[in-house]
């Protein structure tokens, strides 16, 4: 029996809980503990046997953890935590601020590499699996176009933006791909699509007492970056309806590469996800890449890595020869 | 300007022609020549400036070729050619006899490794891209099931089987996924499906003069392995209709992984291809992996490889930092 890979979970929000649950599905992985800045009694783990450890003690676990999975947010947690922890641990994170990936990569690499650690950044489905499919698409069909559609799904960032509006007590926002646009892309027509033509946005809003619906609706629909470039529908609902019908976190989307080969034969590659729980799926991807991070480090392959740098076979608990025999 | 990667094409059937055409879409690759056992005047290259070289002279090109793309068949050509050529060249091939992959891998590895060559086997879409998606599926969602559907598309093997029947002058066979089964899988229901429930088969047959339709139809429908386990439809058509309507080589299919996370949330990952030209698409995949084979060899990573062993970033002409910035 090979020894299990020892995982530390940093942070215990939706993602941390998803990681705990995903690791329970993998026999070759085990959880050393959950590291948190919160008081231990504020956390309710799925498995109460797992130790809850103060974040400030984390360096005491350098020899006891093979890989840390960083479950904090890209805005406030990871920019500091990622580089700090990669100096002491192999890490995997889901840093997803696309525009800042290059500088984040450099910061993590500068910290991991001289310390002989392996740090896989920006893991999940976008960035992550969707990025891989964009890469395969353009590498295999150089003459063509790549289209990414998101949804139907709950967007955390857009929901937060609506919640910040005065008069809004609660809200969720769904991003919805425009079916007509998706069909056009699938047909191989290589359409040029504007932002508005690709997605619509749908908001479910609970008003504060005394707030004026018309005013709130206007504030949402004209919000720059978030809503102004989209066709947005706003539904006003009760607090009860919000918690009853809109507390799940579904998401998904498509990456479609449409290209031409030879004398103009259309070739369409499509990748799609239909997720009932976005955070649980992201966590499942993080866990598979934690296995890869451990293996890369074992073979001396250190520094910052992305999904582009990792041979897919490293994600599987199966041996290379079993993979060739069973699923190649 | 970085120097171009020099490719040799071995064999010039549909796949070889597809490789020639795919390389013309990639600025960082160039063709040294087409190696063939046929008389040069029997070959009609798309670009007549490319040298046609007798196969027997191939070893004279050891220093002039970076990667050979082997475009022969899995039944008669590759079992010998693969191991032979991997002793002298970096190679990429599309060996697709699933059951024999393990032994083919060993034979190629035994030849490539001691000679410092890199040989990527079983590249294409199945085995190849579909295999990768089966791997990602089960690594990310360990509790679930993987479904592979093929079609709608022309199956060369089944078409050949029909052509061997007495009284058949010409024929093509299409493999068609059963829509109801695909929908059931997509819904996350994890159905158990028999062979018959997953695909149907449709044959278009031209009879020899005097052949009896009923007899031929019976011979097709009862053929073990190929047709007996399927619902098969046979259409009799004229030679003219066959060449007018059935000379394209479309194909495609789906790999669907349906799994559960957390408290039983359904998560569905789907990969699909819709190809107007099966050989041209396979060729395009071969060409991207030829780039990877060259790079692996440059960094001293030798021996036999499969798509599972190759970091996706190696497929792209872009630098790692450009990939992180542009498509991660």
XYZ file of C-alpha atoms in Angstrom:
656
model
C 0.000 0.000 0.000
C 1.433 3.319 -1.116
C 1.247 6.010 1.557
C -1.498 8.594 1.147
C -0.814 12.118 -0.054
C -1.312 14.473 2.901
C -3.423 17.525 2.108
C -3.880 20.709 4.138
C -6.949 22.862 3.449
C -6.453 26.617 3.866
C -9.755 28.397 4.437
C -13.169 26.844 4.923
C -15.790 28.582 2.827
C -17.709 26.895 0.006
C -14.468 25.909 -1.688
C -12.821 24.514 1.444
C -15.904 22.469 2.235
C -15.940 21.230 -1.368
C -12.306 20.152 -1.053
C -13.043 18.246 2.143
C -15.873 16.461 0.415
C -13.878 15.758 -2.781
C -10.948 14.274 -0.876
C -13.342 11.794 0.749
C -13.923 10.442 -2.795
C -10.190 9.750 -3.334
C -8.549 6.830 -1.520
C -5.002 7.968 -2.113
C -5.466 11.345 -0.385
C -5.931 12.260 3.259
C -6.596 15.523 5.088
C -4.102 16.680 7.717
C -6.242 19.581 8.854
C -8.128 22.739 8.009
C -6.169 25.955 8.577
C -8.288 28.970 9.422
C -8.150 32.437 10.920
C -11.645 31.971 12.344
C -12.366 30.627 15.815
C -12.524 26.798 15.547
C -16.050 26.677 16.943
C -17.260 28.812 14.038
C -16.426 26.003 11.627
C -18.656 22.996 11.075
C -16.658 20.394 9.207
C -18.343 17.507 7.407
C -15.981 15.107 9.167
C -15.558 16.247 12.754
C -12.427 14.095 13.214
C -10.406 16.460 11.041
C -8.311 18.903 13.102
C -9.050 22.618 12.826
C -5.744 24.458 13.147
C -5.098 28.187 13.646
C -3.679 29.695 10.480
C -0.820 31.238 12.438
C 0.486 27.776 13.331
C 0.692 26.675 9.706
C 4.496 26.673 9.449
C 4.634 24.012 12.143
C 3.052 21.715 9.564
C 5.759 22.057 6.929
C 6.870 18.454 7.319
C 3.405 17.062 7.877
C 1.675 18.324 4.738
C 2.468 17.272 1.162
C 0.247 19.828 -0.563
C -1.790 22.788 0.659
C -4.998 23.577 -1.204
C -5.612 27.310 -0.912
C -9.339 27.967 -0.756
C -9.298 31.738 -0.282
C -10.520 34.395 -2.699
C -8.554 35.919 -5.562
C -9.181 39.475 -4.454
C -8.139 39.564 -0.816
C -6.580 36.243 0.176
C -4.491 34.727 -2.588
C -2.340 37.684 -3.721
C -0.523 37.533 -0.355
C -1.167 33.967 0.746
C -0.148 32.349 -2.541
C 3.430 33.658 -2.628
C 3.841 33.409 1.168
C 2.803 29.777 1.437
C 4.561 28.628 -1.751
C 7.878 29.349 -0.018
C 7.131 26.580 2.479
C 4.637 24.204 0.892
C 3.575 22.725 -2.402
C 0.329 24.519 -3.185
C -2.684 24.506 -5.486
C -5.032 27.484 -5.810
C -7.887 28.771 -7.935
C -6.655 32.322 -8.569
C -9.135 33.538 -11.167
C -8.542 37.227 -11.839
C -7.611 36.632 -15.488
C -5.895 39.976 -16.040
C -3.609 39.522 -13.045
C -2.532 35.944 -13.708
C 0.863 36.859 -15.230
C 1.978 38.910 -12.225
C 0.549 36.393 -9.764
C 2.414 33.603 -11.567
C 5.688 35.533 -11.303
C 5.191 36.245 -7.597
C 4.394 32.624 -6.770
C 7.222 31.318 -8.952
C 9.772 33.625 -7.305
C 8.738 32.206 -3.981
C 8.315 28.504 -4.819
C 11.296 27.891 -7.061
C 14.228 28.856 -4.786
C 12.583 26.845 -2.017
C 12.125 23.698 -4.085
C 8.332 23.846 -3.937
C 5.735 23.265 -6.660
C 2.806 25.677 -6.838
C -0.050 25.140 -9.288
C -2.038 28.330 -9.805
C -5.367 29.195 -11.415
C -6.879 25.728 -11.225
C -10.612 25.173 -11.649
C -12.824 25.330 -14.719
C -12.284 28.916 -15.906
C -9.396 29.461 -15.591
C -8.574 25.771 -15.747
C -10.428 23.209 -17.837
C -11.845 25.893 -20.136
C -8.339 27.292 -20.646
C -7.107 23.832 -21.639
C -9.849 23.559 -24.209
C -9.041 27.002 -25.598
C -5.445 25.813 -25.936
C -6.282 22.479 -27.609
C -8.672 24.318 -29.905
C -6.227 26.836 -31.273
C -3.262 24.423 -31.347
C -5.180 21.805 -33.341
C -7.259 24.104 -35.545
C -5.031 27.175 -36.102
C -7.439 28.633 -38.678
C -10.598 29.313 -36.743
C -12.079 31.078 -33.751
C -12.639 30.217 -30.095
C -15.850 31.097 -28.273
C -16.379 30.889 -24.515
C -19.929 31.031 -23.146
C -20.754 30.955 -19.433
C -23.921 29.755 -17.788
C -26.653 29.265 -17.190
C -25.186 29.947 -13.796
C -24.972 32.054 -10.721
C -22.224 34.662 -10.916
C -20.840 35.561 -7.509
C -19.251 38.784 -8.691
C -22.382 40.091 -10.367
C -24.592 39.059 -7.444
C -22.293 41.002 -5.115
C -22.486 44.036 -7.403
C -26.283 44.029 -7.220
C -26.211 43.608 -3.429
C -24.115 46.759 -3.109
C -26.898 48.884 -4.643
C -28.850 51.009 -2.179
C -32.254 49.564 -1.446
C -31.230 45.954 -2.196
C -31.616 43.548 0.697
C -30.642 40.396 -1.146
C -29.960 39.349 -4.730
C -28.598 36.749 -7.078
C -27.571 37.137 -10.684
C -27.623 34.478 -13.374
C -25.514 34.660 -16.507
C -27.291 33.055 -19.462
C -25.732 32.217 -22.821
C -27.876 33.276 -25.786
C -28.975 30.050 -27.421
C -29.148 31.572 -30.882
C -25.501 32.678 -30.611
C -24.388 29.256 -29.368
C -26.200 27.546 -32.250
C -24.615 29.887 -34.763
C -21.168 29.081 -33.382
C -21.859 25.332 -33.382
C -22.876 25.452 -37.022
C -19.332 26.433 -37.998
C -20.392 29.856 -39.299
C -17.628 31.694 -37.346
C -19.907 34.614 -36.403
C -18.572 37.818 -34.899
C -20.527 38.332 -31.702
C -20.795 41.367 -29.472
C -20.942 41.098 -25.695
C -24.683 41.715 -25.829
C -25.236 38.988 -28.402
C -23.454 36.312 -26.362
C -25.021 36.519 -22.888
C -28.032 37.919 -21.100
C -28.216 38.609 -17.365
C -31.084 37.848 -15.032
C -31.353 39.264 -11.514
C -33.599 38.173 -8.639
C -33.769 40.983 -6.120
C -35.269 41.424 -2.643
C -35.912 45.090 -1.870
C -35.326 46.812 1.457
C -38.516 48.199 2.927
C -39.333 51.494 1.291
C -36.958 51.027 -1.659
C -38.338 51.923 -5.096
C -38.264 49.065 -7.562
C -37.943 51.279 -10.637
C -34.905 53.060 -9.189
C -33.134 49.852 -8.228
C -33.868 48.297 -11.606
C -32.421 51.340 -13.347
C -29.314 51.287 -11.144
C -28.700 47.642 -12.044
C -29.287 47.944 -15.778
C -27.000 50.924 -16.224
C -24.106 49.710 -14.064
C -20.950 49.987 -16.180
C -18.851 46.821 -16.841
C -21.294 44.601 -14.970
C -24.613 45.222 -16.751
C -24.607 48.191 -19.144
C -23.379 46.102 -22.101
C -25.955 43.346 -21.596
C -29.681 42.834 -21.897
C -30.642 42.479 -18.254
C -33.912 41.324 -16.743
C -34.726 42.173 -13.119
C -37.272 40.192 -11.078
C -38.353 41.369 -7.646
C -39.052 38.554 -5.230
C -39.562 37.999 -1.507
C -36.808 37.078 0.904
C -38.459 33.726 1.326
C -38.422 33.041 -2.413
C -34.779 34.046 -2.584
C -33.696 31.537 0.016
C -36.062 28.830 -1.210
C -35.342 29.003 -4.946
C -31.969 30.669 -5.333
C -29.557 29.283 -2.768
C -28.003 26.624 -5.027
C -24.878 27.523 -6.941
C -25.244 26.015 -10.404
C -22.990 27.071 -13.231
C -21.360 25.834 -16.389
C -20.730 26.922 -19.913
C -19.113 26.029 -23.212
C -15.818 26.455 -24.997
C -16.283 26.008 -28.713
C -13.483 26.007 -31.268
C -14.652 26.202 -34.820
C -12.036 25.874 -37.520
C -11.392 24.874 -41.071
C -9.044 22.287 -42.497
C -8.128 21.236 -46.025
C -10.350 22.680 -48.717
C -12.624 24.313 -46.152
C -14.028 21.449 -44.132
C -15.680 22.681 -40.933
C -14.420 21.100 -37.732
C -16.087 21.912 -34.425
C -14.659 21.012 -31.006
C -16.920 21.681 -28.051
C -16.372 21.372 -24.325
C -19.228 21.923 -21.955
C -19.927 21.751 -18.242
C -23.312 21.524 -16.544
C -22.716 21.901 -12.836
C -25.245 21.724 -10.015
C -22.588 23.011 -7.632
C -19.936 25.341 -8.973
C -17.778 25.384 -5.804
C -17.897 21.606 -5.389
C -16.791 21.100 -8.977
C -13.972 23.639 -8.685
C -12.882 21.860 -5.509
C -12.849 18.528 -7.325
C -10.528 19.989 -9.957
C -8.272 21.443 -7.238
C -8.009 18.043 -5.581
C -6.983 16.255 -8.800
C -4.303 18.908 -9.392
C -3.080 18.541 -5.788
C -2.168 14.964 -6.693
C -0.276 16.295 -9.719
C 1.513 18.959 -7.634
C 2.759 16.294 -5.246
C 4.037 14.111 -8.091
C 5.734 16.993 -9.885
C 7.518 17.955 -6.699
C 8.588 14.350 -6.091
C 10.302 14.346 -9.465
C 11.988 17.686 -8.790
C 9.795 19.776 -11.068
C 9.456 22.943 -8.991
C 8.227 26.534 -9.325
C 4.864 27.946 -10.375
C 2.818 25.862 -12.821
C -0.507 26.193 -14.582
C -2.769 23.551 -16.121
C -0.844 24.098 -19.361
C 2.347 22.743 -17.783
C 0.944 19.536 -16.352
C 0.744 16.195 -18.159
C -2.859 14.984 -17.721
C -1.782 11.523 -16.560
C -0.500 13.093 -13.327
C -4.092 13.885 -12.310
C -5.151 10.269 -12.105
C -4.535 7.882 -9.213
C -3.990 5.149 -11.811
C -0.539 4.156 -13.085
C 0.515 5.143 -16.610
C 0.253 1.540 -17.772
C -3.232 1.138 -16.283
C -4.322 4.353 -18.017
C -2.987 3.140 -21.369
C -4.734 -0.189 -20.980
C -8.063 1.044 -19.618
C -8.929 4.413 -21.093
C -6.535 5.361 -23.900
C 13.257 34.045 -36.024
C 13.369 30.599 -34.467
C 14.181 27.864 -36.956
C 11.242 25.773 -38.154
C 10.627 22.254 -36.943
C 11.345 19.873 -39.820
C 8.679 17.252 -40.408
C 8.825 14.113 -42.525
C 5.557 12.498 -43.644
C 5.561 8.711 -43.925
C 2.793 7.470 -46.217
C 0.448 9.540 -48.316
C -3.129 8.354 -48.003
C -5.922 10.473 -46.529
C -3.940 10.992 -43.342
C -0.691 11.947 -45.081
C -2.523 14.429 -47.263
C -4.233 15.836 -44.163
C -0.848 16.278 -42.485
C 0.520 18.119 -45.498
C -2.454 20.439 -45.417
C -2.347 20.952 -41.614
C 1.353 21.849 -41.645
C 0.605 24.597 -44.164
C -1.497 26.208 -41.388
C 1.444 26.300 -38.959
C 4.255 28.799 -39.505
C 6.718 27.110 -37.188
C 6.683 23.801 -39.065
C 8.037 22.801 -42.448
C 7.906 19.608 -44.511
C 11.188 17.926 -45.512
C 9.509 15.372 -47.717
C 6.966 12.609 -48.121
C 8.378 9.096 -47.746
C 6.547 6.440 -49.725
C 6.870 2.923 -51.064
C 4.762 3.893 -54.066
C 6.193 5.160 -57.350
C 6.575 8.963 -57.015
C 4.370 9.588 -60.044
C 1.485 7.846 -58.293
C 1.380 10.599 -55.675
C -0.284 13.938 -56.245
C 0.847 16.286 -53.485
C -1.025 19.493 -52.723
C 2.265 21.376 -52.863
C 4.293 20.013 -55.739
C 7.514 21.585 -54.398
C 7.681 19.019 -51.607
C 10.100 16.181 -52.391
C 8.730 12.653 -52.702
C 11.364 10.282 -51.357
C 11.564 6.485 -51.623
C 10.846 4.915 -48.243
C 14.004 2.827 -48.495
C 16.138 5.993 -48.409
C 14.588 7.213 -45.159
C 17.653 6.586 -42.964
C 19.614 9.072 -45.044
C 17.325 11.722 -43.562
C 18.131 11.049 -39.906
C 19.878 14.401 -39.503
C 17.476 16.320 -41.732
C 14.184 15.516 -40.027
C 13.160 16.574 -36.506
C 9.966 14.497 -36.326
C 8.423 11.866 -38.575
C 4.638 11.714 -38.699
C 3.661 8.108 -39.448
C 0.514 8.075 -41.548
C 0.179 4.336 -42.115
C -2.534 2.033 -40.816
C -2.643 0.330 -37.427
C -3.177 -3.121 -38.845
C -0.428 -3.554 -41.404
C 1.953 -0.585 -41.295
C 2.505 0.700 -37.773
C 3.211 -2.512 -35.823
C 6.506 -2.837 -37.733
C 7.152 0.747 -38.847
C 6.565 2.329 -35.434
C 9.279 0.439 -33.548
C 11.647 0.447 -36.554
C 11.528 4.175 -37.160
C 11.521 5.174 -33.474
C 15.072 3.841 -33.249
C 16.221 6.567 -35.639
C 13.683 9.401 -35.478
C 11.319 11.192 -33.157
C 7.889 9.987 -34.282
C 4.181 10.592 -33.893
C 1.554 8.078 -34.981
C -2.165 7.367 -34.726
C -2.046 3.707 -33.704
C -5.675 3.035 -32.851
C -6.139 -0.667 -32.151
C -7.165 -0.053 -28.528
C -6.590 -3.621 -27.313
C -3.029 -3.690 -28.639
C -1.873 -0.297 -27.344
C 0.010 -1.688 -24.312
C 2.165 -4.030 -26.383
C 2.686 -1.438 -29.109
C 3.757 1.095 -26.481
C 6.324 -1.349 -25.087
C 7.719 -2.164 -28.524
C 8.087 1.514 -29.476
C 9.531 2.435 -26.080
C 12.134 -0.351 -26.265
C 13.252 1.061 -29.562
C 13.068 4.826 -28.893
C 14.500 5.040 -25.381
C 17.969 3.494 -25.832
C 18.374 5.623 -28.959
C 17.423 8.898 -27.297
C 14.304 9.364 -29.426
C 10.806 10.493 -28.441
C 7.860 8.616 -29.931
C 4.286 9.728 -29.309
C 1.819 6.936 -30.055
C -1.953 6.710 -30.476
C -2.538 10.373 -31.255
C -5.811 11.547 -32.820
C -9.280 11.892 -31.372
C -10.027 8.339 -30.246
C -7.551 7.317 -29.019
C -6.330 10.834 -28.285
C -8.557 13.745 -27.352
C -11.397 11.447 -26.287
C -8.956 9.508 -24.085
C -7.875 12.758 -22.428
C -11.472 13.599 -21.656
C -12.103 10.141 -20.221
C -9.063 10.734 -18.001
C -10.086 14.229 -16.850
C -13.597 12.928 -16.236
C -12.675 10.115 -13.906
C -9.840 12.007 -12.176
C -12.064 14.991 -11.353
C -15.330 13.165 -10.671
C -14.272 9.812 -9.184
C -17.868 8.891 -8.325
C -19.607 8.660 -11.660
C -19.581 7.019 -15.057
C -17.993 7.788 -18.413
C -19.873 7.359 -21.683
C -18.312 7.471 -25.144
C -20.581 7.841 -28.165
C -19.329 7.877 -31.746
C -20.941 9.495 -34.763
C -22.794 10.413 -36.698
C -19.920 9.323 -38.838
C -18.484 7.048 -41.431
C -16.738 4.026 -39.970
C -13.962 2.730 -42.194
C -13.791 -0.657 -40.478
C -17.513 -1.325 -40.761
C -17.645 -0.080 -44.339
C -14.851 -2.504 -45.215
C -16.706 -5.336 -43.508
C -19.790 -4.705 -45.651
C -17.682 -4.509 -48.800
C -16.296 -7.984 -48.152
C -19.783 -9.540 -48.397
C -20.490 -11.442 -51.602
C -22.714 -9.483 -53.949
C -21.653 -6.073 -52.618
C -20.060 -3.784 -55.159
C -19.661 -0.744 -52.949
C -20.781 0.373 -49.489
C -20.430 2.831 -46.647
C -21.523 2.449 -43.045
C -22.503 5.236 -40.672
C -22.405 4.864 -36.913
C -25.165 6.885 -35.252
C -25.469 7.620 -31.532
C -28.998 7.070 -30.186
C -30.240 10.508 -29.210
C -32.430 9.199 -26.419
C -29.423 7.506 -24.797
C -27.283 10.640 -25.114
C -30.024 12.748 -23.533
C -30.396 10.297 -20.664
C -26.650 10.463 -20.008
C -26.607 14.270 -20.203
C -29.380 14.478 -17.639
C -27.093 12.984 -14.996
C -29.218 9.840 -14.606
C -26.187 7.500 -14.909
C -28.070 4.961 -17.034
C -26.712 1.492 -17.770
C -26.773 1.149 -21.538
C -26.360 -1.898 -23.724
C -24.452 -1.796 -26.997
C -27.766 -1.776 -28.875
C -29.111 1.137 -26.844
C -26.102 3.382 -27.528
C -25.634 3.275 -31.307
C -27.438 2.305 -34.472
C -25.780 1.451 -37.783
C -26.836 2.555 -41.225
C -25.460 1.044 -44.419
C -25.667 2.330 -47.983
C -24.969 -0.538 -50.352
C -24.481 -0.901 -54.103
C -25.235 -4.451 -55.279
C -23.306 -6.401 -57.882
C -25.428 -7.338 -60.861
C -27.534 -10.362 -60.002
C -27.001 -10.125 -56.242
C -30.106 -10.615 -54.090
C -30.839 -7.670 -51.819
C -32.552 -9.752 -49.135
C -29.549 -12.090 -48.879
C -27.029 -9.264 -48.614
C -29.142 -7.447 -46.047
C -29.357 -10.606 -43.952
C -25.604 -11.167 -44.203
C -24.950 -7.642 -42.963
C -27.422 -7.657 -40.096
C -26.242 -10.956 -38.669
C -22.505 -10.349 -38.964
C -21.017 -11.037 -35.519
C -19.058 -8.244 -33.717
C -19.767 -5.737 -36.473
C -23.572 -5.699 -36.732
C -25.307 -8.507 -34.822
C -25.458 -6.511 -31.557
C -26.902 -3.382 -33.211
C -30.077 -2.238 -34.888
C -28.922 -1.910 -38.463
C -30.680 -0.322 -41.410
C -29.617 -1.186 -44.945
C -30.361 1.067 -47.924
C -29.674 -0.088 -51.463
C -28.513 2.689 -53.763
C -26.914 3.127 -57.159
C -23.209 3.443 -57.747
C -23.824 7.011 -58.809
C -25.623 7.880 -55.577
C -22.825 6.299 -53.574
C -20.135 8.451 -55.116
C -22.299 11.591 -55.173
C -23.670 11.482 -51.618
C -21.326 9.307 -49.605
C -17.743 10.148 -50.471
C -17.154 12.618 -47.613
C -15.656 11.335 -44.387
C -17.539 13.048 -41.587
C -17.301 11.769 -38.031
C -17.388 12.865 -34.445
C -18.886 11.883 -31.148
C -19.097 12.645 -27.452
C -17.352 11.775 -24.234
C -19.622 12.464 -21.295
C -18.617 12.127 -17.661
C -21.493 12.286 -15.259
C -20.657 12.308 -11.571
C -21.813 13.352 -8.148
C -20.154 15.586 -5.590
C -21.073 16.633 -2.058
C -24.575 15.699 -1.010
C -25.396 14.342 -4.462
C -25.038 17.298 -6.779
C -24.964 16.211 -10.427
C -21.967 17.408 -12.415
C -21.768 16.737 -16.150
C -18.642 17.220 -18.269
C -19.087 16.800 -21.992
C -16.637 16.841 -24.854
C -17.861 16.654 -28.404
C -16.480 16.762 -31.915
C -18.393 17.448 -35.123
C -16.008 16.807 -37.985
C -16.612 17.267 -41.695
C -13.362 15.459 -42.403
C -12.250 12.792 -39.980
C -8.789 12.235 -41.547
C -8.045 15.965 -41.777
C -8.899 16.452 -38.118
C -6.813 13.475 -37.016
C -3.959 14.893 -39.071
C -4.321 18.258 -37.346
C -3.981 16.562 -33.973
C -0.929 14.626 -35.185
C 0.725 17.853 -36.296
C 0.207 19.599 -32.936
C 1.691 16.577 -31.161
C 4.654 16.553 -33.565
C 5.523 19.977 -32.152
C 5.324 18.496 -28.649
C 7.459 15.483 -29.617
C 10.194 17.794 -30.857
C 10.138 19.870 -27.676
C 10.125 16.837 -25.392
C 13.137 15.446 -27.225
C 14.952 18.779 -27.014
C 14.614 18.655 -23.235
C 15.836 15.044 -23.094
C 12.464 13.463 -22.394
C 12.749 10.303 -24.492
C 10.957 6.991 -25.023
C 7.367 6.218 -25.956
C 4.711 8.709 -24.836
C 0.954 9.014 -25.094
C -1.308 12.053 -24.861
C -1.492 11.361 -21.110
C 2.234 12.087 -20.717
C 2.344 15.418 -22.519
C 1.770 18.830 -20.934
C -0.817 20.588 -23.133
C 1.265 23.766 -23.399
C 3.773 21.864 -25.545
C 1.166 21.620 -28.322
C 0.988 25.347 -28.883
C 3.400 27.476 -30.908
C 2.957 30.202 -28.279
C 5.343 30.662 -25.363
C 4.220 29.678 -21.847
C 3.975 33.332 -20.836
C 1.905 34.219 -23.902
C -0.433 31.324 -23.144
C -0.872 32.456 -19.538
C -1.587 35.994 -20.636
C -3.846 35.267 -23.593
C -5.907 32.155 -22.947
C -5.526 30.980 -19.349
